[in-house]
Tab-separated table of C-alpha atoms in Angstrom:
chain	number	residue	atom	x	y	z
B	5	MET	CA	-16.036	7.210	20.903
B	6	GLU	CA	-19.340	6.399	19.004
B	7	ASP	CA	-16.803	6.700	15.129
B	8	GLN	CA	-13.672	5.374	17.357
B	9	GLU	CA	-12.644	1.470	16.370
B	10	PHE	CA	-10.650	-0.687	19.046
B	11	ALA	CA	-8.056	-2.420	19.154
B	12	VAL	CA	-5.961	-4.567	21.830
B	13	ILE	CA	-2.384	-4.807	23.057
B	14	SER	CA	-0.589	-8.106	21.927
B	15	LYS	CA	0.304	-10.093	25.181
B	16	ASP	CA	1.378	-13.289	26.204
B	17	SER	CA	-0.459	-16.540	27.583
B	18	SER	CA	0.144	-15.050	31.004
B	19	GLY	CA	-1.424	-11.316	30.374
B	20	ASN	CA	1.955	-9.873	29.788
B	21	ILE	CA	2.257	-6.894	27.418
B	22	LEU	CA	4.622	-7.942	24.797
B	23	VAL	CA	7.111	-5.653	23.500
B	24	ASP	CA	10.076	-6.274	20.728
B	25	VAL	CA	12.939	-5.433	20.400
B	26	ASN	CA	12.689	-1.849	19.053
B	27	GLY	CA	10.300	-0.812	22.485
B	28	LEU	CA	7.127	-1.449	20.110
B	29	VAL	CA	3.877	-2.946	21.271
B	30	THR	CA	1.968	-4.002	18.482
B	31	CYS	CA	-2.062	-3.429	18.310
B	32	THR	CA	-4.445	-5.671	16.706
B	33	LEU	CA	-8.078	-3.533	15.136
B	34	GLU	CA	-11.579	-5.515	15.270
B	35	GLY	CA	-10.971	-6.881	11.673
B	36	GLY	CA	-7.195	-7.826	12.054
B	37	LEU	CA	-5.396	-4.818	10.947
B	38	GLN	CA	-2.399	-3.864	13.339
B	39	PHE	CA	0.179	-1.539	13.938
B	40	GLN	CA	2.617	-0.649	16.370
B	41	VAL	CA	3.235	2.312	19.213
B	42	PRO	CA	5.913	2.695	21.475
B	43	TYR	CA	5.677	1.429	24.586
B	44	LYS	CA	7.450	4.047	25.815
B	45	GLU	CA	4.959	6.987	25.787
B	46	ILE	CA	1.807	4.440	26.369
B	47	ASP	CA	0.785	6.008	29.795
B	48	PHE	CA	-0.826	3.847	31.729
B	49	THR	CA	-2.160	5.891	34.275
B	50	CYS	CA	-5.001	6.343	31.613
B	51	ASP	CA	-7.952	4.025	30.621
B	52	GLY	CA	-6.974	3.896	27.319
B	53	LEU	CA	-5.173	5.062	24.063
B	54	GLU	CA	-6.367	6.967	21.262
B	55	CYS	CA	-4.642	7.250	18.012
B	56	THR	CA	-5.164	7.779	14.433
B	57	VAL	CA	-4.851	4.778	11.800
B	58	ASP	CA	-4.552	4.822	8.383
B	59	ASN	CA	-7.178	7.583	8.743
B	60	ARG	CA	-9.341	5.639	11.229
B	61	LYS	CA	-10.113	7.054	15.217
B	62	VAL	CA	-8.618	3.974	17.141
B	63	TYR	CA	-9.217	3.297	20.766
B	64	VAL	CA	-6.651	1.259	22.792
B	65	LYS	CA	-7.974	-0.116	26.136
B	66	LEU	CA	-5.357	-0.012	28.572
B	67	HIS	CA	-6.824	-1.600	31.398
B	68	GLU	CA	-8.867	-5.060	31.568
B	69	THR	CA	-8.990	-6.830	35.555
B	70	THR	CA	-5.618	-7.756	35.722
B	71	ASP	CA	-2.460	-5.079	35.372
B	72	ASN	CA	-1.327	-4.537	32.566
B	73	THR	CA	1.693	-3.040	32.997
B	74	SER	CA	3.838	-5.643	33.655
B	75	ILE	CA	6.703	-6.680	31.770
B	76	ASN	CA	8.269	-9.968	31.565
B	77	LYS	CA	11.547	-9.629	29.940
B	78	GLU	CA	11.580	-13.362	28.581
B	79	ASN	CA	8.731	-12.296	26.413
B	80	ILE	CA	10.734	-9.467	24.459
B	81	ILE	CA	10.095	-10.409	20.787
B	82	SER	CA	13.439	-12.234	19.252
B	83	PRO	CA	14.690	-13.270	15.811
B	84	PRO	CA	13.734	-17.376	15.064
B	85	VAL	CA	16.065	-19.618	17.224
B	86	ILE	CA	16.681	-22.922	16.766
B	87	GLN	CA	17.595	-25.407	19.179
B	88	ASN	CA	20.002	-27.791	17.576
B	89	GLU	CA	19.315	-30.928	19.310
B	90	ASN	CA	16.081	-31.997	18.199
B	91	ASN	CA	15.925	-28.871	15.419
B	92	THR	CA	12.883	-27.524	16.658
B	93	ILE	CA	11.757	-23.969	16.824
B	94	ILE	CA	11.406	-22.792	20.632
B	95	GLN	CA	10.242	-19.427	19.613
B	96	GLU	CA	9.694	-17.578	16.492
B	97	LYS	CA	9.389	-13.538	15.284
B	98	ARG	CA	6.343	-12.395	15.143
B	99	ARG	CA	5.226	-11.217	11.615
B	100	ILE	CA	4.368	-7.305	12.060
B	101	ASP	CA	4.310	-6.741	8.262
B	102	ASP	CA	1.042	-4.273	8.773
B	103	THR	CA	2.429	-2.410	11.875
B	104	PHE	CA	3.594	1.190	10.211
B	105	ALA	CA	1.448	3.817	12.086
B	106	TRP	CA	1.874	6.264	9.529
B	107	THR	CA	2.374	9.719	10.839
B	108	ASP	CA	1.407	13.491	9.468
B	109	ALA	CA	5.582	13.486	9.002
B	110	SER	CA	6.039	10.251	7.370
B	111	THR	CA	2.982	11.096	4.914
B	112	LYS	CA	4.131	14.259	4.012
B	113	LEU	CA	7.919	12.458	3.386
B	114	PHE	CA	6.393	9.759	1.303
B	115	LEU	CA	3.918	12.334	-0.920
B	116	SER	CA	7.036	14.407	-1.604
B	117	ILE	CA	9.016	11.402	-2.418
B	118	TYR	CA	6.569	10.342	-4.577
B	119	LYS	CA	5.471	13.288	-6.931
B	120	GLU	CA	9.686	12.849	-7.104
B	121	LYS	CA	9.403	9.443	-8.411
B	122	ILE	CA	6.707	8.445	-10.321
B	123	GLU	CA	8.577	10.418	-13.211
B	124	LEU	CA	10.701	7.722	-13.501
B	125	LEU	CA	7.568	5.997	-14.682
B	126	ILE	CA	6.107	8.096	-16.345
B	127	ASN	CA	9.324	8.422	-18.298
B	128	ARG	CA	9.698	4.782	-18.381
B	129	LYS	CA	13.045	4.167	-17.157
B	130	ILE	CA	11.509	1.890	-14.359
B	131	LYS	CA	8.957	-0.772	-15.389
B	132	THR	CA	7.008	-1.519	-12.725
B	133	ARG	CA	5.189	0.053	-9.890
B	134	LYS	CA	6.843	-2.401	-7.436
B	135	ILE	CA	10.162	-0.984	-8.184
B	136	LEU	CA	8.358	2.362	-8.042
B	137	TRP	CA	7.440	1.413	-4.080
B	138	ASP	CA	10.807	-0.166	-3.703
B	139	LYS	CA	12.656	2.913	-4.416
B	140	ILE	CA	10.547	5.262	-2.323
B	141	ARG	CA	10.909	2.030	0.627
B	142	GLU	CA	14.684	2.721	0.345
B	143	VAL	CA	14.382	6.618	1.128
B	144	MET	CA	12.017	6.612	3.298
B	145	GLN	CA	14.088	4.185	5.107
B	146	SER	CA	17.388	6.295	4.834
B	147	GLU	CA	15.158	8.822	7.178
B	148	GLY	CA	14.016	6.154	9.629
B	149	TYR	CA	10.892	5.310	8.943
B	150	ASN	CA	10.854	1.243	8.688
B	151	VAL	CA	7.917	1.142	6.367
B	152	THR	CA	7.586	-2.002	4.071
B	153	VAL	CA	6.501	-2.105	0.610
B	154	ILE	CA	3.163	-3.077	0.967
B	155	GLN	CA	2.601	-0.523	3.262
B	156	ILE	CA	3.508	1.835	1.005
B	157	GLU	CA	1.545	0.443	-1.895
B	158	ASN	CA	-1.859	0.507	0.580
B	159	LYS	CA	-1.006	4.003	2.041
B	160	TYR	CA	-1.177	5.118	-1.975
B	161	LYS	CA	-4.632	3.574	-2.855
B	162	SER	CA	-5.803	4.832	0.741
B	163	LEU	CA	-5.458	8.243	-0.078
B	164	GLU	CA	-6.274	7.940	-3.653
B	165	ARG	CA	-9.517	6.167	-2.421
B	166	SER	CA	-9.987	9.607	0.000
B	167	PHE	CA	-9.354	12.120	-2.682
B	168	LYS	CA	-11.447	10.509	-5.050
B	169	ASN	CA	-14.312	10.306	-2.734
B	170	MET	CA	-13.976	13.734	-2.221
B	171	ILE	CA	-14.178	14.544	-5.723
B	172	THR	CA	-17.384	12.302	-6.429
B	173	ASN	CA	-19.070	13.496	-3.294
B	174	ASN	CA	-18.338	17.279	-4.534
B	175	LYS	CA	-19.660	16.768	-7.833
B	176	GLN	CA	-23.089	15.842	-6.565
B	177	THR	CA	-25.675	18.272	-6.130
B	178	GLY	CA	-27.404	18.166	-2.663
B	179	ARG	CA	-24.518	17.610	-0.916
B	180	GLY	CA	-21.907	20.044	0.985
B	181	ARG	CA	-18.488	20.482	-0.075
B	182	THR	CA	-15.962	17.927	1.290
B	183	THR	CA	-12.220	17.795	1.773
B	184	CYS	CA	-10.144	14.965	2.828
B	185	PRO	CA	-6.534	14.625	4.766
B	186	TYR	CA	-3.662	16.177	2.473
B	187	GLN	CA	-5.943	18.097	-0.380
B	188	ALA	CA	-3.273	20.342	-1.818
B	189	GLU	CA	-0.798	17.626	-2.532
B	190	LEU	CA	-3.173	14.936	-3.913
B	191	THR	CA	-4.205	17.608	-6.196
B	192	GLU	CA	-1.265	18.050	-7.819
B	193	LEU	CA	-0.271	14.558	-8.402
B	194	LEU	CA	-3.927	13.248	-8.646
B	195	GLY	CA	-6.111	16.444	-9.630
B	196	SER	CA	-5.197	15.679	-13.836
B	197	LYS	CA	-5.458	11.972	-13.473
B	198	HIS	CA	-7.907	10.988	-16.201
B	199	ASN	CA	-9.906	8.635	-14.038
B	200	VAL	CA	-10.169	11.164	-11.417
B	201	GLU	CA	-11.293	14.204	-12.786
B	202	PRO	CA	-12.876	13.619	-16.625
B	203	LEU	CA	-11.807	16.015	-19.329
B	204	ALA	CA	-15.059	16.588	-19.739
B	205	VAL	CA	-18.879	15.947	-18.788
B	206	SER	CA	-22.316	15.852	-21.092
B	207	GLY	CA	-24.576	18.181	-19.929
B	208	ARG	CA	-28.164	20.114	-19.965
B	209	GLU	CA	-26.188	22.960	-21.957
B	210	GLY	CA	-23.558	20.837	-23.762
B	211	LEU	CA	-20.057	19.266	-23.169
B	212	ILE	CA	-18.581	20.823	-20.014
B	213	LEU	CA	-14.978	21.275	-20.086
B	214	ARG	CA	-12.013	20.207	-17.597
B	215	GLU	CA	-10.459	23.778	-16.636
B	216	ASP	CA	-7.004	22.602	-18.480
B	217	MET	CA	-8.770	21.762	-20.726
B	218	ARG	CA	-10.968	25.150	-21.015
B	219	ALA	CA	-7.697	27.276	-21.291
B	220	SER	CA	-6.132	25.143	-24.592
B	221	THR	CA	-9.449	25.326	-26.461
B	222	SER	CA	-10.509	29.138	-25.850
B	223	GLN	CA	-7.804	30.573	-28.415
B	224	PHE	CA	-9.839	28.320	-31.087
B	225	ILE	CA	-13.876	28.899	-29.472
B	226	SER	CA	-13.166	32.929	-28.970
B	227	ASP	CA	-11.411	33.011	-33.244
B	228	PRO	CA	-14.201	34.846	-35.238
B	229	ASN	CA	-12.345	33.694	-38.327
B	230	THR	CA	-13.683	29.801	-37.459
B	231	ASN	CA	-17.316	28.645	-37.512
B	232	SER	CA	-18.772	26.864	-35.366
B	233	ASP	CA	-18.368	23.094	-37.284
B	234	GLU	CA	-14.235	23.891	-36.706
B	235	ASN	CA	-14.618	24.478	-33.730
B	236	SER	CA	-16.674	21.398	-32.990
B	237	ASN	CA	-13.989	19.451	-34.728
B	238	ILE	CA	-11.096	20.931	-33.109
B	239	LEU	CA	-12.803	20.356	-29.076
B	240	SER	CA	-12.990	17.259	-29.984
B	241	HIS	CA	-9.646	16.118	-31.659
B	242	ASN	CA	-8.068	17.717	-28.559
B	243	ILE	CA	-10.353	15.806	-26.279
B	244	GLN	CA	-9.457	12.952	-28.293
B	245	GLU	CA	-5.820	13.614	-28.395
B	246	GLU	CA	-5.408	14.143	-24.345
B	247	ASN	CA	-7.663	10.857	-23.861
B	248	ASP	CA	-4.842	9.031	-25.724
B	249	ASN	CA	-1.942	10.605	-24.282
B	250	ALA	CA	-4.358	9.202	-21.024
B	251	ILE	CA	-4.930	5.571	-22.473
B	252	GLU	CA	-1.283	4.887	-23.618
B	253	ILE	CA	0.356	6.188	-19.947
B	254	GLY	CA	-2.354	4.479	-18.323
B	255	MET	CA	-1.550	0.914	-20.809
B	256	THR	CA	1.625	1.806	-19.868
B	257	ARG	CA	1.089	1.602	-15.886
B	258	ASP	CA	-1.263	-1.279	-15.874
B	259	THR	CA	0.804	-3.441	-18.195
B	260	THR	CA	3.953	-2.839	-16.932
B	261	THR	CA	2.598	-3.483	-13.117
B	262	GLY	CA	1.915	-6.724	-10.840
B	263	SER	CA	-1.882	-8.318	-11.307
B	264	ASN	CA	-2.279	-6.961	-7.754
B	265	TYR	CA	-2.335	-3.120	-8.933
B	266	THR	CA	-5.224	-1.582	-10.702
B	267	SER	CA	-4.076	2.355	-11.517
B	268	LYS	CA	-7.822	3.769	-10.511
């Protein structure tokens, strides 16, 4: 368990496990991140529960010195109840904004919806990424996934970061090639983004073009009737045109989103 992080199950002051109205148990990582697991799927004959949360291996300890399997029905989480006599809250609903546990199925659904909905942002049919995340949330909730806008945005950032780290690692010499979860889907969605895969890089042998740029310029470079100066001008023009388009799209995305998001 050397690569695992540890989490604890939420309990009341008496040590009873808290189960919400949906039959879910909240677990909290050492860093404060929370996630939920169905109580009925926990095998209390085992010492612990192993699961994956946001691509991290997590171990949840199930047993201590006392019996952790008893559930006090009075402590099942319910909506706020107000005592009319003195207007004081006698029970509050727990906040579980960060507790959605992403699965392979929900992640693939998210990516497929994102692929469809991102065109709305690119074509300016919606103005901000916040609206994009909300539209994705609506579809996912209609499919039975109770996910929030914040959880969707964080999932996207996590996947994008993982993909960019893989690209960076694989470009460095002396390192073995690595992969990342959902590589095929992310390559299709993010592989052509200019901040992930540059249009061209400068090396000892000159300018090295990205693969799709090679295809778009090869017809000019291979033309024997075109001299080297003209080739260079055509190449520079194509790269500048691509960069201008990228900047225009980037500015559209960045200026229409909230200050909390910067496309990376």
